[in-house]
């Protein structure tokens, strides 16, 4: 009787998606985090699609799911940081513009 010793590979793009997802959280205060999150999400979705086509070839989708979740978290945090930075620029810019206009008017 013959045994089937099929060596299963890790799911495609799982390591890339996980690393980019973690980088998106670590660098979420910068635009680099947003870029890493978007690219990581693309790789995770592509890997999940390949995994779902032939799940018998791959060892599991845990790393893909984790990479997808961390990428989404990194995108959300980076998006909040970008919106906060834009609001701060708007508020402080209008405040300093008002101060500058007041100084010019008093001269």
C-alpha positions as semicolon CSV with decimal commas, in nm:
position;residue;x (nm);y (nm);z (nm)
1;X;0,000;0,000;0,000
2;X;0,131;0,339;-0,097
3;X;0,120;0,647;0,126
4;X;0,044;0,988;-0,014
5;X;0,312;1,215;0,121
6;X;0,210;1,540;-0,036
7;X;0,408;1,831;0,096
8;X;0,182;2,129;0,126
9;X;0,320;2,472;0,061
10;X;0,229;2,784;0,253
11;X;-0,052;2,979;0,101
12;X;0,057;3,207;-0,184
13;X;0,155;3,562;-0,089
14;X;0,091;3,489;0,279
15;X;0,431;3,604;0,406
16;X;0,426;3,919;0,192
17;X;0,074;4,008;0,304
18;X;0,159;3,952;0,670
19;X;0,481;4,157;0,659
20;X;0,312;4,443;0,473
21;X;0,019;4,433;0,715
22;X;0,250;4,460;1,014
23;X;0,447;4,740;0,844
24;X;0,122;4,925;0,778
25;X;0,047;4,929;1,149
26;X;0,401;5,019;1,253
27;X;0,427;5,304;1,002
28;X;0,062;5,410;1,026
29;X;0,152;5,766;1,122
30;X;0,320;5,813;0,786
31;X;0,192;5,775;0,432
32;X;0,419;5,471;0,403
33;X;0,180;5,286;0,633
34;X;-0,112;5,362;0,405
35;X;0,080;5,238;0,101
36;X;0,193;4,920;0,281
37;X;-0,163;4,853;0,394
38;X;-0,310;4,889;0,047
39;X;-0,041;4,673;-0,115
40;X;-0,071;4,415;0,165
41;X;-0,447;4,399;0,119
42;X;-0,403;4,343;-0,255
43;X;-0,156;4,059;-0,194
44;X;-0,378;3,903;0,073
45;X;-0,685;3,908;-0,150
46;X;-0,488;3,763;-0,442
47;X;-0,348;3,490;-0,217
48;X;-0,691;3,405;-0,074
49;X;-0,831;3,379;-0,425
50;X;-0,550;3,139;-0,525
51;X;-0,590;2,944;-0,202
52;X;-0,966;2,904;-0,252
53;X;-0,912;2,772;-0,606
54;X;-0,698;2,479;-0,484
55;X;-0,698;2,452;-0,103
56;X;-0,554;2,097;-0,113
57;X;-0,218;2,230;-0,234
58;X;-0,164;2,476;0,049
59;X;-0,120;2,435;0,422
60;X;-0,360;2,698;0,546
61;X;-0,484;3,047;0,511
62;X;-0,418;3,169;0,865
63;X;-0,130;3,395;0,765
64;X;-0,331;3,534;0,474
65;X;-0,622;3,616;0,700
66;X;-0,390;3,775;0,955
67;X;-0,217;3,976;0,682
68;X;-0,552;4,091;0,551
69;X;-0,674;4,198;0,896
70;X;-0,352;4,380;0,984
71;X;-0,356;4,556;0,646
72;X;-0,712;4,674;0,705
73;X;-0,623;4,796;1,054
74;X;-0,318;4,978;0,917
75;X;-0,526;5,140;0,642
76;X;-0,786;5,261;0,893
77;X;-0,526;5,401;1,134
78;X;-0,333;5,567;0,849
79;X;-0,652;5,713;0,710
80;X;-0,741;5,857;1,049
81;X;-0,392;6,005;1,078
82;X;-0,419;6,168;0,735
83;X;-0,763;6,313;0,814
84;X;-0,639;6,440;1,152
85;X;-0,333;6,601;0,992
86;X;-0,547;6,773;0,730
87;X;-0,786;6,903;0,995
88;X;-0,495;7,033;1,204
89;X;-0,349;7,208;0,900
90;X;-0,686;7,363;0,826
91;X;-0,746;7,482;1,182
92;X;-0,394;7,609;1,248
93;X;-0,364;7,759;0,901
94;X;-0,684;7,957;0,941
95;X;-0,583;8,064;1,294
96;X;-0,239;8,186;1,184
97;X;-0,393;8,349;0,879
98;X;-0,630;8,535;1,108
99;X;-0,338;8,644;1,332
100;X;-0,137;8,758;1,031
101;X;-0,433;8,953;0,895
102;X;-0,485;9,116;1,237
103;X;-0,118;9,215;1,253
104;X;-0,131;9,367;0,903
105;X;-0,449;9,560;0,985
106;X;-0,299;9,713;1,302
107;X;0,010;9,845;1,122
